[in-house]
Short mmCIF file of C-alpha atoms in Angstrom, two decimals:
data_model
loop_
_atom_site.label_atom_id
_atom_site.label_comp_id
_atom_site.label_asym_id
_atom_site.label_seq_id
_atom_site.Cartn_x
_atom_site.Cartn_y
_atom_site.Cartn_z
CA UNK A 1 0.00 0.00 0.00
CA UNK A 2 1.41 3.74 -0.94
CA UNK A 3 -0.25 6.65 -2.68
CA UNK A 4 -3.53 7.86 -0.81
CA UNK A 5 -5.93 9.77 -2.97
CA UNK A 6 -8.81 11.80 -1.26
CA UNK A 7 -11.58 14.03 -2.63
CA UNK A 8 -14.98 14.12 -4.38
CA UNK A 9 -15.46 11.73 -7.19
CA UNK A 10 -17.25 12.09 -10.37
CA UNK A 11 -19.75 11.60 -11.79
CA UNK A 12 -21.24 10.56 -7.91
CA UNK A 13 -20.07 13.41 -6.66
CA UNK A 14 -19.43 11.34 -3.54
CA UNK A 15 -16.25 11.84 -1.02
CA UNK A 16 -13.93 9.29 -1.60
CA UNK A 17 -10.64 7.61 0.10
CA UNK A 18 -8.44 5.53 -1.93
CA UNK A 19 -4.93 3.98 -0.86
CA UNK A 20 -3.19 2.73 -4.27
CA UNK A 21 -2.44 -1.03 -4.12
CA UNK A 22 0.39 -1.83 -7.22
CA UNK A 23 -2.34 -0.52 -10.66
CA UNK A 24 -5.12 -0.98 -8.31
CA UNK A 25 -7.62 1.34 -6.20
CA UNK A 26 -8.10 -0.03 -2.57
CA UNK A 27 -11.25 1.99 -0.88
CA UNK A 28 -9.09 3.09 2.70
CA UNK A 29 -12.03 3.39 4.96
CA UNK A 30 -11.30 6.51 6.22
CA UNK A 31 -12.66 9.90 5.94
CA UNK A 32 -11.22 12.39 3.19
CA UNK A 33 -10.62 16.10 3.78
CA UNK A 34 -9.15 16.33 0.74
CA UNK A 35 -10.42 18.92 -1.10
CA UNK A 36 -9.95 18.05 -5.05
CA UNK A 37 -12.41 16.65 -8.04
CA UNK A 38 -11.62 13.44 -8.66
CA UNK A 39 -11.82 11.91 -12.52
CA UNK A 40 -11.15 8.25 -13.47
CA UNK A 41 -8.20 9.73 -15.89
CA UNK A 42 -9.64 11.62 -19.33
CA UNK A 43 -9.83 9.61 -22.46
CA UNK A 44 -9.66 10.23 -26.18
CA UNK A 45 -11.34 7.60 -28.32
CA UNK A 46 -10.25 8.74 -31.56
CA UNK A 47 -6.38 9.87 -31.45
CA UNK A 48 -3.54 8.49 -34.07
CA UNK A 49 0.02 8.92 -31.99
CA UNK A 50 2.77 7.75 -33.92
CA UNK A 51 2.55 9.70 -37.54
CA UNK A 52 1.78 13.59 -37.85
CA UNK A 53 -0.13 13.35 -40.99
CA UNK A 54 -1.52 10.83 -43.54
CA UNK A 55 1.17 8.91 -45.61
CA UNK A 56 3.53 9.26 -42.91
CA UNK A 57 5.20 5.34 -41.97
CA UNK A 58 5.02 4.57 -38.12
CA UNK A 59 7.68 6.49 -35.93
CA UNK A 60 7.61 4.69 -32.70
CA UNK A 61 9.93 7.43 -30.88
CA UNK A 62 6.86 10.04 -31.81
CA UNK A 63 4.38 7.48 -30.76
CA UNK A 64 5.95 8.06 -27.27
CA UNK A 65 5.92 11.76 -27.19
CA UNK A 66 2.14 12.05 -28.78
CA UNK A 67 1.41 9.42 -25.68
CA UNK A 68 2.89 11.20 -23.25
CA UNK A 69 1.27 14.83 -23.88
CA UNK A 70 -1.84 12.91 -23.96
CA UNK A 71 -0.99 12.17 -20.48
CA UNK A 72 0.71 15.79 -19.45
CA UNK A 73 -3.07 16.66 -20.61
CA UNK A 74 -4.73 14.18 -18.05
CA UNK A 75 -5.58 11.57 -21.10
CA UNK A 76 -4.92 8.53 -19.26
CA UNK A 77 -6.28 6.14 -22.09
CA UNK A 78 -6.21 6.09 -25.98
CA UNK A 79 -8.13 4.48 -28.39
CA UNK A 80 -6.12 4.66 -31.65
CA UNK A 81 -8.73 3.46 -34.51
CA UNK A 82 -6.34 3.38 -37.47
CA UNK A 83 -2.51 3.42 -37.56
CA UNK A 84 0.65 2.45 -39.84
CA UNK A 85 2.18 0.52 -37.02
CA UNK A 86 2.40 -3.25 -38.48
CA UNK A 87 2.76 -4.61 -34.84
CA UNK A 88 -0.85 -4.95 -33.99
CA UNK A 89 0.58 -6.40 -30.77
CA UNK A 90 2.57 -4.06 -29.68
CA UNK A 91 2.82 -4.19 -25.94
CA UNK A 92 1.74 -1.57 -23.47
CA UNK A 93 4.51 0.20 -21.97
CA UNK A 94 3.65 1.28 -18.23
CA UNK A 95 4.91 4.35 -18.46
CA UNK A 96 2.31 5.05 -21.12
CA UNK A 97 -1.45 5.83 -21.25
CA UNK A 98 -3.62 2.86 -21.54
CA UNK A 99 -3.96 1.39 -25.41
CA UNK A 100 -7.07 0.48 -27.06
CA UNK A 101 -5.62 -0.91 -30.43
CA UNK A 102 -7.68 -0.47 -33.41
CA UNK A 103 -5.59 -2.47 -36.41
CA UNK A 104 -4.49 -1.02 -39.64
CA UNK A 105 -7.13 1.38 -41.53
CA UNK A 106 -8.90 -0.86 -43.69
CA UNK A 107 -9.33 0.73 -46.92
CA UNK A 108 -10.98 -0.71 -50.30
CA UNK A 109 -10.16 0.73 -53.65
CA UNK A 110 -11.08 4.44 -54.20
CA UNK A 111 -11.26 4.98 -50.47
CA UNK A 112 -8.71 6.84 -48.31
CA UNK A 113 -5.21 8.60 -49.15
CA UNK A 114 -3.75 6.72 -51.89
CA UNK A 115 -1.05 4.07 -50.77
CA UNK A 116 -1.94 4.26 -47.31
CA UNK A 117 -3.88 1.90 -44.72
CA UNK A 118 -4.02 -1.52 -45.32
CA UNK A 119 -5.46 -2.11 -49.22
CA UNK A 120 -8.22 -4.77 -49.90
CA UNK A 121 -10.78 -5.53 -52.06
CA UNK A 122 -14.81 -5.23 -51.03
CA UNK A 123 -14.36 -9.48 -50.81
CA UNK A 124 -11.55 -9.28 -48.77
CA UNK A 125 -12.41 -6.73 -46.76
CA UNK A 126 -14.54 -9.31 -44.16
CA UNK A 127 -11.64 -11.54 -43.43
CA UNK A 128 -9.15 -8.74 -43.61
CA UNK A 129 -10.86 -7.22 -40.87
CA UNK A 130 -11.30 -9.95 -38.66
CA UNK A 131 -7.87 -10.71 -38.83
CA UNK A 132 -7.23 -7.51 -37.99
CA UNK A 133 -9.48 -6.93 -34.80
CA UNK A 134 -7.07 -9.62 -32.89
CA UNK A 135 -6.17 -6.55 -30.89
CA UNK A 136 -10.21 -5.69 -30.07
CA UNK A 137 -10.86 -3.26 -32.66
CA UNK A 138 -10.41 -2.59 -36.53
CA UNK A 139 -11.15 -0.05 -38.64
CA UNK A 140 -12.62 0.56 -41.81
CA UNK A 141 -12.65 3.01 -44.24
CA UNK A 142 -16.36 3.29 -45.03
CA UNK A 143 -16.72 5.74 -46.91
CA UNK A 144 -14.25 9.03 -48.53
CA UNK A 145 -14.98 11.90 -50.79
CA UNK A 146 -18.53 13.71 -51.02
CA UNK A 147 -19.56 12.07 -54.57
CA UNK A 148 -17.70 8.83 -54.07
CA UNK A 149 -19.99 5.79 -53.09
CA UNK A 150 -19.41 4.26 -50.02
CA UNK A 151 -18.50 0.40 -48.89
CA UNK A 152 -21.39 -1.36 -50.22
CA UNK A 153 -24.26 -2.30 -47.06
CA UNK A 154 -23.99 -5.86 -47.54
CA UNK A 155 -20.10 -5.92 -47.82
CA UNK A 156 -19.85 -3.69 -44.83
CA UNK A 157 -22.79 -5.98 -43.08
CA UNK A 158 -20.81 -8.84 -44.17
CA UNK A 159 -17.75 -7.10 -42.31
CA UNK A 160 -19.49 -6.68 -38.93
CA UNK A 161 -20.19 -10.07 -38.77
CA UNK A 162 -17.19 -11.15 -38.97
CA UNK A 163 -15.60 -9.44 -36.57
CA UNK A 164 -18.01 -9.91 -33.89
CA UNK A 165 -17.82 -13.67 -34.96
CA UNK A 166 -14.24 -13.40 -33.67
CA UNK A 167 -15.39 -11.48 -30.40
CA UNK A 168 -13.98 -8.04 -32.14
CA UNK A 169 -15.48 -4.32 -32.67
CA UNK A 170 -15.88 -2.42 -35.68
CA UNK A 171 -15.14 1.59 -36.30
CA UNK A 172 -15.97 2.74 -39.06
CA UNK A 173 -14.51 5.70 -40.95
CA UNK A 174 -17.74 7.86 -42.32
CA UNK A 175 -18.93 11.60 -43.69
CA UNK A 176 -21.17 11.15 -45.90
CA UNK A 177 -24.97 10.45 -45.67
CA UNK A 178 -25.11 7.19 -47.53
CA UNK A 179 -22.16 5.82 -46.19
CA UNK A 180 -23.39 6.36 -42.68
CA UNK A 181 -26.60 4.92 -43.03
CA UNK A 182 -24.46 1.65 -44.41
CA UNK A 183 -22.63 1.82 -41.09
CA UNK A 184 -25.28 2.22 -38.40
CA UNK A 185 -27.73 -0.57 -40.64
CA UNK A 186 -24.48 -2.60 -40.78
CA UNK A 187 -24.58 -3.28 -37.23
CA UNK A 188 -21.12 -1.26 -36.47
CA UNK A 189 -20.10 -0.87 -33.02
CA UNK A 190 -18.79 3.03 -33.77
CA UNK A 191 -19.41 5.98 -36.36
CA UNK A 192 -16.61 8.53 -36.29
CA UNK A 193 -17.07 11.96 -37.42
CA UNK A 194 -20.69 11.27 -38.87
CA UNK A 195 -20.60 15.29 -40.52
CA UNK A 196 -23.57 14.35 -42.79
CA UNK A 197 -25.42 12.33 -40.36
CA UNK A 198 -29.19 11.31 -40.82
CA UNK A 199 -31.08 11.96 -37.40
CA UNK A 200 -33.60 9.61 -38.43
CA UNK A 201 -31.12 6.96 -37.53
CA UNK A 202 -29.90 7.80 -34.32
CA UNK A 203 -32.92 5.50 -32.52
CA UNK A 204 -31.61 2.64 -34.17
CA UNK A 205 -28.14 3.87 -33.23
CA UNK A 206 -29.45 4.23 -28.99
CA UNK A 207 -31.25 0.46 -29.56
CA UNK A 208 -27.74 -0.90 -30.84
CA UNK A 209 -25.84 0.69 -28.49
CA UNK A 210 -23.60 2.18 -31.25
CA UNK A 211 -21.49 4.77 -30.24
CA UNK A 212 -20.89 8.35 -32.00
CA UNK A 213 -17.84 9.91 -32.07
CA UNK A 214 -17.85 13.42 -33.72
CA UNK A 215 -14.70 14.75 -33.69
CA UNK A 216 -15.88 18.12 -33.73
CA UNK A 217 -11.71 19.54 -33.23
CA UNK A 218 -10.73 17.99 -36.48
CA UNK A 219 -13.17 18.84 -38.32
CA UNK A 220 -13.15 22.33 -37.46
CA UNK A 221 -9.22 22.21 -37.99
CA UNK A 222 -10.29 21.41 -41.53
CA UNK A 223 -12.46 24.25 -41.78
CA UNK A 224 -9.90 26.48 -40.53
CA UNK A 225 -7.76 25.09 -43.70
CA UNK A 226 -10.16 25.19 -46.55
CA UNK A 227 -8.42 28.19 -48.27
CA UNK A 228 -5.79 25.40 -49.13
CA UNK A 229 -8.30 23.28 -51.17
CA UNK A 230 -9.20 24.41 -54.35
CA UNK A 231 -12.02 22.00 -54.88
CA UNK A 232 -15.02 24.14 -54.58
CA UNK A 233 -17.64 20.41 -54.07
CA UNK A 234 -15.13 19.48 -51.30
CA UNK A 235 -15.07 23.16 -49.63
CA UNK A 236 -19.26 23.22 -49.84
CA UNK A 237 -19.26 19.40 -48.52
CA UNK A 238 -17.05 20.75 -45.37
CA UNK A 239 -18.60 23.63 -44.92
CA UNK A 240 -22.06 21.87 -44.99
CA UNK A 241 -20.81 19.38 -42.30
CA UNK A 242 -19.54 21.90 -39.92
CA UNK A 243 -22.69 23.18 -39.82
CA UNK A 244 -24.66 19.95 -39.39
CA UNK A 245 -22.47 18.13 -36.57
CA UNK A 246 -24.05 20.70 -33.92
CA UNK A 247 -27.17 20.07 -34.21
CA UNK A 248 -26.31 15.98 -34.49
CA UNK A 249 -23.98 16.08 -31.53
CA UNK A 250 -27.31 17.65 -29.44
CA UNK A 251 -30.05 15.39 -31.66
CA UNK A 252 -27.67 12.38 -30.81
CA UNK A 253 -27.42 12.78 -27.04
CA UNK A 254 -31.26 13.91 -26.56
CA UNK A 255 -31.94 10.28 -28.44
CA UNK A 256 -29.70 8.12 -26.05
CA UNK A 257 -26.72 7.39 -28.18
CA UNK A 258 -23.53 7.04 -26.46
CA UNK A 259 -21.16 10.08 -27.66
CA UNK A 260 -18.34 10.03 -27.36
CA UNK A 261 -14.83 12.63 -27.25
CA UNK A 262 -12.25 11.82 -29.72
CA UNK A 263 -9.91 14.47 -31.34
CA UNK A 264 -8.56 12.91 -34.01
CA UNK A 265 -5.76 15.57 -34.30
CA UNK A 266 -2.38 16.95 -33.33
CA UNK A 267 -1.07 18.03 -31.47
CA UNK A 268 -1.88 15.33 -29.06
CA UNK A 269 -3.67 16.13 -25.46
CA UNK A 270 -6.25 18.59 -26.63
CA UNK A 271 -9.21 16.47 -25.31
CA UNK A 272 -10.31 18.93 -22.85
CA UNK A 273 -11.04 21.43 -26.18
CA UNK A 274 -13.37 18.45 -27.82
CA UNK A 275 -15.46 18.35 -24.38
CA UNK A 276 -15.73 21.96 -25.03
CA UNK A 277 -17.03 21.64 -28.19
CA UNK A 278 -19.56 19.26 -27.28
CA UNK A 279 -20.33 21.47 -24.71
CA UNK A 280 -21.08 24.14 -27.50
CA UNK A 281 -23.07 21.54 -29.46
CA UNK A 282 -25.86 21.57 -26.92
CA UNK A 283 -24.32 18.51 -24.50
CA UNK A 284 -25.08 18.96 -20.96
CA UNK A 285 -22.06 19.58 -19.33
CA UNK A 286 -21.60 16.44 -16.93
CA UNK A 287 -22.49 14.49 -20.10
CA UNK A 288 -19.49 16.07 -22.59
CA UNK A 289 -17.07 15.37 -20.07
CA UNK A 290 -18.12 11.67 -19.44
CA UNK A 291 -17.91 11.53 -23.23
CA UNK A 292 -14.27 12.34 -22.49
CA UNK A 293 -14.11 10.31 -18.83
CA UNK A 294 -16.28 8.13 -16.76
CA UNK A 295 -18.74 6.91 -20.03
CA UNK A 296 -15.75 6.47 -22.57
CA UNK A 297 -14.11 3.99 -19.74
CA UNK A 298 -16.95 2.08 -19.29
CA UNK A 299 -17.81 2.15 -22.90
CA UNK A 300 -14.15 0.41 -23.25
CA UNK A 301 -14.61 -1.76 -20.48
CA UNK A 302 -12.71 -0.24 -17.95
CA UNK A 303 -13.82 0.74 -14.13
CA UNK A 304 -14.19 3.90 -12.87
CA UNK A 305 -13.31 5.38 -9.15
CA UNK A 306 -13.79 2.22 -7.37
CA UNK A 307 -12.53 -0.14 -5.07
CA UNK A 308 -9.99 -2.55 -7.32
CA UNK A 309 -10.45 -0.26 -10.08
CA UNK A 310 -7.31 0.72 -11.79
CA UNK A 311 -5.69 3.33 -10.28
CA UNK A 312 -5.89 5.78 -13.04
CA UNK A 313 -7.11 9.52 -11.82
CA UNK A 314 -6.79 12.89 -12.60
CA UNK A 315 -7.67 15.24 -9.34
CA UNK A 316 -8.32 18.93 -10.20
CA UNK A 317 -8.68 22.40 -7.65
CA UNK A 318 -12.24 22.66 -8.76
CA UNK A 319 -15.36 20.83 -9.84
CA UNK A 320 -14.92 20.65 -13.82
CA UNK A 321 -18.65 20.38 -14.21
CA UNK A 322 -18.99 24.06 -12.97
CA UNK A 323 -15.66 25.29 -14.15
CA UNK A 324 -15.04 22.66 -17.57
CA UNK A 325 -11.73 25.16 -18.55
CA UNK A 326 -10.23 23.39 -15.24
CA UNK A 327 -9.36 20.22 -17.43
CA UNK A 328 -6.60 22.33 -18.72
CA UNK A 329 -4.89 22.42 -15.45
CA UNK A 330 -5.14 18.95 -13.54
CA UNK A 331 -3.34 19.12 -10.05
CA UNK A 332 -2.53 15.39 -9.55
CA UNK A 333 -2.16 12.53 -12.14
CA UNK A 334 -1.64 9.03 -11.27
CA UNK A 335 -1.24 6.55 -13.70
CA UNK A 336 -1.02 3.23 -13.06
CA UNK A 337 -0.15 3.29 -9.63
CA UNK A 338 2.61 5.89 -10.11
CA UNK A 339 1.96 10.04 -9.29
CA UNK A 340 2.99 11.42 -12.29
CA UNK A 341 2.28 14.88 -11.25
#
């Protein structure tokens, strides 16, 4: 027994006394007089450490610094859906945040950036896939450009199947409206980015317990940039989304489905500014910052503040639900066991 942390946890808002015990939470007993605002570490579900931009090959030495602002930030778990590292198993290294693994990207021909990903055909693409999710996750490429047509429904159906067959999940990689109808009707376990949406689905979404994960900071990163393109469909297609993943963000939460925080941009650690944006998109605030906390662990499978939890937490000066700007400035981080500030 070492490291005692004290203080009020969220989301019970409860007072809380924990001794750490090795990577796990031990409840002490004892009162706390502690006065911080506990979180079970802040997570980003859609992050790519280990490349700056698309095309770039897997640099493992940048995978370690991209890690390791996500933790200076608080970020105390990744999910990385897509990457160019060929070592699906890579092992964790402790001194890292926790690593949900999401494969290669899957990408079929006319999809993605050209030469990147992993390249298969629509009747490869099921086995490719479940080959792929050994780690837990994979990722497809469902869909790219505005007037390209997306993974066909019964190939992508044909996809899911597979990979829960094999006890994995499936992201998938859509913008446009067709492609993703395909992916919520395909039984996916995760839309990311979703600009173009159809809120008629998102009941079916809640009933399949699909998550959504908008990504609200890249795509407005790509808004920021659209003097560079000089594609005037592609600059109306962005500009269209922008403007249609508010009002999805708040349609999605009001009808149950899980959303969740994911950045999906560099540099690395800027989770706290995606809770803000869902914040902004009409999310009650307890609610955006379990997208980026509490929910997004237990959507992963991992415990929250409780006894023989992992000892993961971020403690802050003051209750981030009132104040959300103080996830810029945790106090404490422990990770694994270890005080890392």
């Amino acid at each position: 027994m070492g490291v005692r942390i004290s203080g009020i946890a969220l989301p019970s808002r409860t007072p809380v006394s924990f001794v750490v015990d090795g990577e796990r939470l031990r409840a002490s007993g004892e009162s706390t007089s502690d006065d911080l605002w506990l979180l079970p570490g802040l997570v980003d579900v859609h992050s790519h450490p280990g490349m700056e931009a698309p095309g770039d090959a897997y640099d493992h030495e940048l995978f370690r610094r991209h890690m390791l602002a996500h933790r200076a930030a608080g970020v105390l778990t990744v999910r990385s859906p897509g990457s160019p590292d060929p070592l699906l198993d890579r092992a964790d290294d402790p001194d890292l945040p926790r690593l949900a693994r999401g494969g290669r990207w899957l990408a079929t021909p006319g999809r993605f950036f050209e030469g990147y990903g992993r390249r298969v055909t629509e009747d490869e693409l099921p086995l490719a896939a479940a080959e792929d999710s050994v780690a837990g996750w994979c990722k497809v490429i469902g869909d790219w450009m505005p007037d390209d047509p997306p993974v066909p429904l019964d190939v992508l159906t044909a996809t899911v199947e597979a990979v829960h067959a094999v006890g994995g999940r499936v992201a998938v990689h859509c913008q446009t409206a067709e492609g993703c109808r395909n992916a919520v009707l395909a039984g996916a376990d995760s839309l990311e980015h979703g600009m173009h949406l159809d809120h008629s689905l998102l009941p079916r979404m809640a009933a399949q317990g699909m998550a959504f994960v908008p990504t609200l900071t890249a795509i407005g990163k790509t808004r920021e940039n659209l003097d560079k393109s000089k594609d005037p469909r592609f600059k109306e297609w962005i500009l269209s989304g922008w403007e249609h993943a508010f009002p999805t963000v708040h349609a999605a939460h009001e009808a149950g489905v899980t959303v969740l925080a994911g950045s999906d941009s560099k540099p690395c650690g800027e989770i706290a500014g995606e809770i803000a944006w869902l914040i902004k998109a009409g999310m009650p605030v307890e609610a955006a910052i379990g997208a980026g906390s509490w929910t997004a662990r237990s959507w992963l499978g991992l415990p929250g503040l409780v006894d023989g939890g992992f000892a993961d937490v971020v403690a802050y000066e003051a209750d981030p639900v009132e104040d959300p700007s103080v996830l810029l400035r945790p106090k404490r981080i422990v990770l694994r066991g270890n005080v890392i500030a």
